[in-house]
mmCIF file of C-alpha atoms in Angstrom:
data_model
loop_
_atom_site.group_PDB
_atom_site.id
_atom_site.type_symbol
_atom_site.label_atom_id
_atom_site.label_comp_id
_atom_site.label_asym_id
_atom_site.label_seq_id
_atom_site.Cartn_x
_atom_site.Cartn_y
_atom_site.Cartn_z
ATOM 1 C CA UNK H 519 121.214 -162.559 76.318
ATOM 2 C CA UNK H 520 122.529 -163.528 79.048
ATOM 3 C CA UNK H 521 121.185 -166.241 80.472
ATOM 4 C CA UNK H 522 120.347 -166.307 83.992
ATOM 5 C CA UNK H 523 119.129 -169.015 86.644
ATOM 6 C CA UNK H 524 117.529 -168.239 89.714
ATOM 7 C CA UNK H 525 118.168 -171.309 92.320
ATOM 8 C CA UNK H 526 115.776 -171.450 95.679
ATOM 9 C CA UNK H 527 116.728 -173.887 98.580
ATOM 10 C CA UNK H 528 120.635 -172.584 97.219
ATOM 11 C CA UNK H 529 122.681 -173.106 100.652
ATOM 12 C CA UNK H 530 122.949 -176.610 100.791
ATOM 13 C CA UNK H 531 122.254 -180.276 99.491
ATOM 14 C CA UNK H 532 120.790 -180.612 95.791
ATOM 15 C CA UNK H 533 120.207 -176.402 95.686
ATOM 16 C CA UNK H 534 124.223 -176.146 96.505
ATOM 17 C CA UNK H 535 124.999 -179.101 94.175
ATOM 18 C CA UNK H 536 122.829 -178.053 91.387
ATOM 19 C CA UNK H 537 124.791 -174.742 91.578
ATOM 20 C CA UNK H 538 128.085 -175.823 91.490
ATOM 21 C CA UNK H 539 127.028 -178.214 88.424
ATOM 22 C CA UNK H 540 125.242 -175.406 86.514
ATOM 23 C CA UNK H 541 128.550 -173.161 86.897
ATOM 24 C CA UNK H 542 130.956 -176.201 85.586
ATOM 25 C CA UNK H 543 128.522 -176.814 82.665
ATOM 26 C CA UNK H 544 128.096 -172.811 81.807
ATOM 27 C CA UNK H 545 130.819 -170.345 83.508
ATOM 28 C CA UNK H 546 128.823 -167.605 81.133
ATOM 29 C CA UNK H 547 125.229 -167.577 83.104
ATOM 30 C CA UNK H 548 124.060 -165.300 85.728
ATOM 31 C CA UNK H 549 123.340 -167.251 88.692
ATOM 32 C CA UNK H 550 121.063 -165.693 91.241
ATOM 33 C CA UNK H 551 120.736 -167.744 93.902
ATOM 34 C CA UNK H 552 117.823 -167.934 96.907
ATOM 35 C CA UNK H 553 118.329 -168.386 100.532
ATOM 36 C CA UNK H 554 116.155 -167.309 103.693
ATOM 37 C CA UNK H 555 118.589 -165.178 104.977
ATOM 38 C CA UNK H 556 121.555 -162.970 103.630
ATOM 39 C CA UNK H 557 124.241 -164.956 105.952
ATOM 40 C CA UNK H 558 123.560 -168.299 103.711
ATOM 41 C CA UNK H 559 123.171 -166.008 100.615
ATOM 42 C CA UNK H 560 126.717 -164.762 101.188
ATOM 43 C CA UNK H 561 128.304 -167.419 102.984
ATOM 44 C CA UNK H 562 126.985 -170.129 99.913
ATOM 45 C CA UNK H 563 128.181 -167.651 97.311
ATOM 46 C CA UNK H 564 131.567 -167.047 99.016
ATOM 47 C CA UNK H 565 131.986 -170.489 98.188
ATOM 48 C CA UNK H 566 130.554 -170.572 94.632
ATOM 49 C CA UNK H 567 133.342 -168.158 93.785
ATOM 50 C CA UNK H 568 136.061 -169.638 95.675
ATOM 51 C CA UNK H 569 136.120 -172.430 92.649
ATOM 52 C CA UNK H 570 134.492 -169.820 90.257
ATOM 53 C CA UNK H 571 136.152 -166.768 90.565
ATOM 54 C CA UNK H 572 135.266 -165.455 87.636
ATOM 55 C CA UNK H 573 131.424 -166.836 88.001
ATOM 56 C CA UNK H 574 128.488 -164.009 87.765
ATOM 57 C CA UNK H 575 126.369 -164.799 91.090
ATOM 58 C CA UNK H 576 124.175 -162.541 92.637
ATOM 59 C CA UNK H 577 122.185 -163.381 96.050
ATOM 60 C CA UNK H 578 118.236 -162.600 96.538
ATOM 61 C CA UNK H 579 117.203 -162.975 100.452
ATOM 62 C CA UNK H 580 113.485 -165.269 100.074
ATOM 63 C CA UNK H 581 111.575 -167.638 102.383
ATOM 64 C CA UNK H 582 109.323 -169.211 100.400
ATOM 65 C CA UNK H 583 106.859 -170.288 103.495
ATOM 66 C CA UNK H 584 106.423 -166.513 103.853
ATOM 67 C CA UNK H 585 104.025 -164.627 101.550
ATOM 68 C CA UNK H 586 105.543 -160.727 102.303
ATOM 69 C CA UNK H 587 108.893 -162.244 102.060
ATOM 70 C CA UNK H 588 108.336 -163.876 98.256
ATOM 71 C CA UNK H 589 106.181 -160.348 97.417
ATOM 72 C CA UNK H 590 109.589 -158.186 98.518
ATOM 73 C CA UNK H 591 112.215 -161.016 96.867
ATOM 74 C CA UNK H 592 109.799 -160.767 93.588
ATOM 75 C CA UNK H 593 109.919 -157.034 93.620
ATOM 76 C CA UNK H 594 113.591 -157.097 93.883
ATOM 77 C CA UNK H 595 113.916 -159.759 91.306
ATOM 78 C CA UNK H 596 111.615 -157.733 88.526
ATOM 79 C CA UNK H 597 113.364 -154.439 89.125
ATOM 80 C CA UNK H 598 117.212 -156.779 88.511
ATOM 81 C CA UNK H 599 115.090 -157.911 85.306
ATOM 82 C CA UNK H 600 116.505 -161.081 85.742
ATOM 83 C CA UNK H 601 114.928 -164.407 85.094
ATOM 84 C CA UNK H 602 115.235 -167.565 82.720
ATOM 85 C CA UNK H 603 115.215 -170.329 84.777
ATOM 86 C CA UNK H 604 113.468 -171.379 88.558
ATOM 87 C CA UNK H 605 113.956 -174.627 90.137
ATOM 88 C CA UNK H 606 112.352 -175.616 93.642
ATOM 89 C CA UNK H 607 115.597 -177.005 95.117
ATOM 90 C CA UNK H 608 114.262 -177.470 98.809
ATOM 91 C CA UNK H 609 111.304 -178.762 100.792
ATOM 92 C CA UNK H 610 110.138 -180.251 104.141
ATOM 93 C CA UNK H 611 110.880 -183.840 104.086
ATOM 94 C CA UNK H 612 108.537 -184.607 107.218
ATOM 95 C CA UNK H 613 104.661 -185.753 107.596
ATOM 96 C CA UNK H 614 104.133 -183.040 110.683
ATOM 97 C CA UNK H 615 102.511 -180.111 109.729
ATOM 98 C CA UNK H 616 101.491 -176.423 111.294
ATOM 99 C CA UNK H 617 99.887 -173.009 110.281
ATOM 100 C CA UNK H 618 102.609 -170.449 109.362
ATOM 101 C CA UNK H 619 102.060 -166.588 109.819
ATOM 102 C CA UNK H 620 99.735 -166.530 106.888
ATOM 103 C CA UNK H 621 97.681 -168.573 108.168
ATOM 104 C CA UNK H 622 98.345 -171.593 105.387
ATOM 105 C CA UNK H 623 99.313 -174.829 106.063
ATOM 106 C CA UNK H 624 103.630 -174.463 105.936
ATOM 107 C CA UNK H 625 104.489 -177.871 103.917
ATOM 108 C CA UNK H 626 102.052 -176.685 101.298
ATOM 109 C CA UNK H 627 103.050 -173.285 101.361
ATOM 110 C CA UNK H 628 107.052 -173.750 101.128
ATOM 111 C CA UNK H 629 106.750 -176.689 98.883
ATOM 112 C CA UNK H 630 104.563 -175.388 96.259
ATOM 113 C CA UNK H 631 102.581 -172.549 97.087
ATOM 114 C CA UNK H 632 105.437 -170.327 97.866
ATOM 115 C CA UNK H 633 106.838 -171.133 94.299
ATOM 116 C CA UNK H 634 103.797 -170.737 92.708
ATOM 117 C CA UNK H 635 103.625 -167.133 94.042
ATOM 118 C CA UNK H 636 106.724 -166.691 92.888
ATOM 119 C CA UNK H 637 106.255 -167.325 89.196
ATOM 120 C CA UNK H 638 103.188 -165.307 89.241
ATOM 121 C CA UNK H 639 104.975 -162.337 90.976
ATOM 122 C CA UNK H 640 107.437 -162.833 88.152
ATOM 123 C CA UNK H 641 105.505 -163.621 85.083
ATOM 124 C CA UNK H 642 106.051 -160.680 83.172
ATOM 125 C CA UNK H 643 109.653 -161.362 82.869
ATOM 126 C CA UNK H 644 109.164 -165.053 82.092
ATOM 127 C CA UNK H 645 106.816 -164.524 79.407
ATOM 128 C CA UNK H 646 107.200 -162.807 75.972
ATOM 129 C CA UNK H 647 111.205 -162.823 75.538
ATOM 130 C CA UNK H 648 113.195 -163.713 72.471
ATOM 131 C CA UNK H 649 113.796 -167.445 74.090
ATOM 132 C CA UNK H 650 112.217 -169.508 76.031
ATOM 133 C CA UNK H 651 112.316 -169.555 80.167
ATOM 134 C CA UNK H 652 111.765 -172.525 82.075
ATOM 135 C CA UNK H 653 110.402 -173.909 85.482
ATOM 136 C CA UNK H 654 112.242 -176.940 86.344
ATOM 137 C CA UNK H 655 110.254 -178.219 89.812
ATOM 138 C CA UNK H 656 111.873 -180.785 92.269
ATOM 139 C CA UNK H 657 109.048 -183.221 93.020
ATOM 140 C CA UNK H 658 109.385 -186.800 94.352
ATOM 141 C CA UNK H 659 108.601 -190.856 93.554
ATOM 142 C CA UNK H 660 106.400 -190.259 96.802
ATOM 143 C CA UNK H 661 104.324 -187.810 94.805
ATOM 144 C CA UNK H 662 101.003 -189.612 95.453
ATOM 145 C CA UNK H 663 97.363 -189.024 94.155
ATOM 146 C CA UNK H 664 96.112 -190.899 97.128
ATOM 147 C CA UNK H 665 97.388 -188.272 99.334
ATOM 148 C CA UNK H 666 96.125 -185.445 97.337
ATOM 149 C CA UNK H 667 92.572 -184.081 97.926
ATOM 150 C CA UNK H 668 91.201 -181.142 96.189
ATOM 151 C CA UNK H 669 88.582 -180.671 99.023
ATOM 152 C CA UNK H 670 91.807 -180.293 101.303
ATOM 153 C CA UNK H 671 94.615 -179.410 99.054
ATOM 154 C CA UNK H 672 96.755 -177.849 101.530
ATOM 155 C CA UNK H 673 96.629 -181.258 103.367
ATOM 156 C CA UNK H 674 95.519 -179.710 106.671
ATOM 157 C CA UNK H 675 93.342 -183.014 107.608
ATOM 158 C CA UNK H 676 96.289 -185.804 106.722
ATOM 159 C CA UNK H 677 99.050 -187.080 107.499
ATOM 160 C CA UNK H 678 100.756 -187.006 104.284
ATOM 161 C CA UNK H 679 101.616 -183.442 103.753
ATOM 162 C CA UNK H 680 104.616 -183.975 102.161
ATOM 163 C CA UNK H 681 103.063 -186.377 99.283
ATOM 164 C CA UNK H 682 100.234 -184.141 98.829
ATOM 165 C CA UNK H 683 102.623 -181.384 98.339
ATOM 166 C CA UNK H 684 104.909 -183.007 95.443
ATOM 167 C CA UNK H 685 101.631 -183.943 93.779
ATOM 168 C CA UNK H 686 100.272 -180.334 93.760
ATOM 169 C CA UNK H 687 103.729 -179.801 92.386
ATOM 170 C CA UNK H 688 103.137 -182.269 89.386
ATOM 171 C CA UNK H 689 99.349 -180.892 88.548
ATOM 172 C CA UNK H 690 100.839 -177.474 88.856
ATOM 173 C CA UNK H 691 103.616 -177.732 86.441
ATOM 174 C CA UNK H 692 101.127 -179.595 83.736
ATOM 175 C CA UNK H 693 98.736 -176.548 83.786
ATOM 176 C CA UNK H 694 101.460 -173.840 83.579
ATOM 177 C CA UNK H 695 102.627 -175.835 80.118
ATOM 178 C CA UNK H 696 99.279 -175.916 79.092
ATOM 179 C CA UNK H 697 98.382 -171.893 79.699
ATOM 180 C CA UNK H 698 102.007 -170.549 79.185
ATOM 181 C CA UNK H 699 104.101 -172.783 76.350
ATOM 182 C CA UNK H 700 102.082 -170.420 73.528
ATOM 183 C CA UNK H 701 104.069 -167.069 75.613
ATOM 184 C CA UNK H 702 107.206 -169.022 75.907
ATOM 185 C CA UNK H 703 106.998 -170.722 79.383
ATOM 186 C CA UNK H 704 107.911 -173.993 79.923
ATOM 187 C CA UNK H 705 107.400 -176.326 82.821
ATOM 188 C CA UNK H 706 108.798 -179.165 83.906
ATOM 189 C CA UNK H 707 109.158 -181.606 86.970
ATOM 190 C CA UNK H 708 112.047 -184.027 88.022
ATOM 191 C CA UNK H 709 112.936 -186.339 90.962
ATOM 192 C CA UNK H 710 116.112 -185.989 92.334
ATOM 193 C CA UNK H 711 116.157 -189.922 94.082
ATOM 194 C CA UNK H 712 116.978 -190.589 97.542
ATOM 195 C CA UNK H 713 119.530 -187.960 98.600
ATOM 196 C CA UNK H 714 121.391 -187.873 101.637
ATOM 197 C CA UNK H 715 121.118 -184.484 102.981
ATOM 198 C CA UNK H 716 120.620 -182.142 105.941
ATOM 199 C CA UNK H 717 117.331 -182.961 105.864
ATOM 200 C CA UNK H 718 117.895 -186.518 105.290
ATOM 201 C CA UNK H 719 120.001 -186.586 108.065
ATOM 202 C CA UNK H 720 117.236 -185.084 110.348
ATOM 203 C CA UNK H 721 114.898 -188.004 110.417
ATOM 204 C CA UNK H 722 117.181 -190.077 111.948
ATOM 205 C CA UNK H 723 120.283 -190.071 114.203
ATOM 206 C CA UNK H 724 123.281 -189.562 112.621
ATOM 207 C CA UNK H 725 125.037 -192.807 113.992
ATOM 208 C CA UNK H 726 122.204 -194.956 112.794
ATOM 209 C CA UNK H 727 122.932 -193.377 108.943
ATOM 210 C CA UNK H 728 126.510 -193.816 109.247
ATOM 211 C CA UNK H 729 125.271 -198.395 109.831
ATOM 212 C CA UNK H 730 122.853 -198.022 107.209
ATOM 213 C CA UNK H 731 124.923 -196.252 104.318
ATOM 214 C CA UNK H 732 127.010 -199.631 103.333
ATOM 215 C CA UNK H 733 123.450 -201.208 103.145
ATOM 216 C CA UNK H 734 122.200 -198.334 100.939
ATOM 217 C CA UNK H 735 125.176 -198.252 98.415
ATOM 218 C CA UNK H 736 124.569 -202.152 98.042
ATOM 219 C CA UNK H 737 120.710 -201.224 97.492
ATOM 220 C CA UNK H 738 121.782 -198.908 94.811
ATOM 221 C CA UNK H 739 122.284 -202.139 92.429
ATOM 222 C CA UNK H 740 118.574 -202.791 92.140
ATOM 223 C CA UNK H 741 117.274 -199.047 93.020
ATOM 224 C CA UNK H 742 118.309 -196.943 90.749
ATOM 225 C CA UNK H 743 117.040 -193.965 92.261
ATOM 226 C CA UNK H 744 119.432 -194.289 95.406
ATOM 227 C CA UNK H 745 121.470 -191.244 94.161
ATOM 228 C CA UNK H 746 122.230 -190.725 97.513
ATOM 229 C CA UNK H 747 124.633 -187.488 97.071
ATOM 230 C CA UNK H 748 123.405 -184.378 96.439
ATOM 231 C CA UNK H 749 125.584 -183.780 93.133
ATOM 232 C CA UNK H 750 124.293 -187.201 91.807
ATOM 233 C CA UNK H 751 120.620 -186.114 93.031
ATOM 234 C CA UNK H 752 120.884 -182.685 90.872
ATOM 235 C CA UNK H 753 121.530 -184.891 87.149
ATOM 236 C CA UNK H 754 117.734 -184.269 85.820
ATOM 237 C CA UNK H 755 118.137 -180.673 87.065
ATOM 238 C CA UNK H 756 121.478 -180.136 84.944
ATOM 239 C CA UNK H 757 120.363 -182.685 81.957
ATOM 240 C CA UNK H 758 117.161 -180.572 81.479
ATOM 241 C CA UNK H 759 119.102 -177.282 81.307
ATOM 242 C CA UNK H 760 120.644 -178.213 78.396
ATOM 243 C CA UNK H 761 117.601 -179.560 76.594
ATOM 244 C CA UNK H 762 115.372 -177.366 74.494
ATOM 245 C CA UNK H 763 112.155 -177.050 76.627
ATOM 246 C CA UNK H 764 109.735 -176.950 73.747
ATOM 247 C CA UNK H 765 110.429 -180.663 72.698
ATOM 248 C CA UNK H 766 110.228 -181.671 76.439
ATOM 249 C CA UNK H 767 106.740 -183.837 77.054
ATOM 250 C CA UNK H 768 105.115 -181.790 79.768
ATOM 251 C CA UNK H 769 103.658 -185.321 81.103
ATOM 252 C CA UNK H 770 106.876 -186.348 81.799
ATOM 253 C CA UNK H 771 108.904 -186.439 85.148
ATOM 254 C CA UNK H 772 112.827 -186.988 85.460
ATOM 255 C CA UNK H 773 114.020 -188.666 87.596
ATOM 256 C CA UNK H 774 117.767 -188.642 88.460
ATOM 257 C CA UNK H 775 119.527 -192.103 88.427
ATOM 258 C CA UNK H 776 122.558 -193.693 89.667
ATOM 259 C CA UNK H 777 123.467 -197.070 88.756
ATOM 260 C CA UNK H 778 125.315 -199.743 91.149
ATOM 261 C CA UNK H 779 128.962 -198.289 89.899
ATOM 262 C CA UNK H 780 127.883 -194.739 90.797
ATOM 263 C CA UNK H 781 127.231 -193.530 86.800
ATOM 264 C CA UNK H 782 124.582 -190.902 86.404
ATOM 265 C CA UNK H 783 121.623 -190.749 84.044
ATOM 266 C CA UNK H 784 118.494 -189.585 83.459
ATOM 267 C CA UNK H 785 114.845 -191.314 83.324
ATOM 268 C CA UNK H 786 112.036 -190.145 82.147
ATOM 269 C CA UNK H 787 108.278 -191.401 83.317
ATOM 270 C CA UNK H 788 104.803 -190.855 82.376
ATOM 271 C CA UNK H 789 103.073 -188.842 85.402
ATOM 272 C CA UNK H 790 99.954 -190.315 86.768
ATOM 273 C CA UNK H 791 98.096 -187.350 86.731
ATOM 274 C CA UNK H 792 94.443 -186.244 85.972
ATOM 275 C CA UNK H 793 94.514 -182.969 83.887
ATOM 276 C CA UNK H 794 90.938 -182.181 84.687
ATOM 277 C CA UNK H 795 91.882 -182.324 88.358
ATOM 278 C CA UNK H 796 95.007 -180.317 87.737
ATOM 279 C CA UNK H 797 92.701 -176.896 86.086
ATOM 280 C CA UNK H 798 90.520 -177.243 88.951
ATOM 281 C CA UNK H 799 93.170 -177.211 91.592
ATOM 282 C CA UNK H 800 94.800 -174.160 89.569
ATOM 283 C CA UNK H 801 91.621 -172.580 89.911
ATOM 284 C CA UNK H 802 91.971 -172.861 93.357
ATOM 285 C CA UNK H 803 95.250 -171.349 93.971
ATOM 286 C CA UNK H 804 94.872 -168.231 92.082
ATOM 287 C CA UNK H 805 91.606 -168.163 94.287
ATOM 288 C CA UNK H 806 94.019 -168.664 97.079
ATOM 289 C CA UNK H 807 96.319 -166.005 95.566
ATOM 290 C CA UNK H 808 93.421 -163.482 95.241
ATOM 291 C CA UNK H 809 92.630 -164.066 99.179
ATOM 292 C CA UNK H 810 96.311 -164.036 100.858
ATOM 293 C CA UNK H 811 97.286 -160.820 98.505
ATOM 294 C CA UNK H 812 94.823 -158.544 99.698
ATOM 295 C CA UNK H 813 96.701 -158.262 103.162
ATOM 296 C CA UNK H 814 100.031 -157.136 101.184
ATOM 297 C CA UNK H 815 98.890 -154.191 98.694
ATOM 298 C CA UNK H 816 102.104 -152.061 99.689
ATOM 299 C CA UNK H 817 104.109 -155.072 98.423
ATOM 300 C CA UNK H 818 102.357 -154.581 95.118
ATOM 301 C CA UNK H 819 103.328 -152.627 92.492
#
């Protein structure tokens, strides 16, 4: 059976680096890159084929902050009968938030709920296969229980929407394992470390980053999660890609790390998650899914 990999946020940063590294690891995979618009998808595909001309690379257009876009992409993927691995490689690294067109908090929708909906829509493809399917979620070391509340799980009232959404990601992964491991679907969580990407550069002016970079390279001798480059940040994703998911610990987050001399490695760390809260949160996600799908009947099978 052909091994198929779907990578979201594939047009830049860790997502693009992950695509490149996966093709280097196994040129026989069918790589499906997901981007927000067709031009980005095609440009990314051309870039990958320039270095791997024999690779199988297809594209799908999806905006994970837009429910209609997610449903259309899921329907297209079901028609293609694609999918063995999903990795969330793009988020919103900001504490500011707003409502999106679906009436959802934008950071929550883009970092978690959009991916959750995509998984739910592709559940028939992910479960019950001859070989295990896997989900790889990009979380963060900034995923903190103190930023998350079941009563405000979209984080409409606080100022830590990013941290809340990433903790919600950890909770979701834990529950998915409990419910679907028996059907051959396995979920893992990674942290890419501190990566310098377009999103990171948007936080401060470029000239400030240039001044700080020598210091950051020095800090890496004591802070191993300063991966700095997208290539290094994708280390945990690539490592997981090569593992048998049924032997992994569902309560562990896998961190991309880099030594002061530039050696990449993966460090597993136990996640601080309450499994009872995870189950309650999953039920809230299902309720929200039911509510939001009511206005999209025409996009459902």
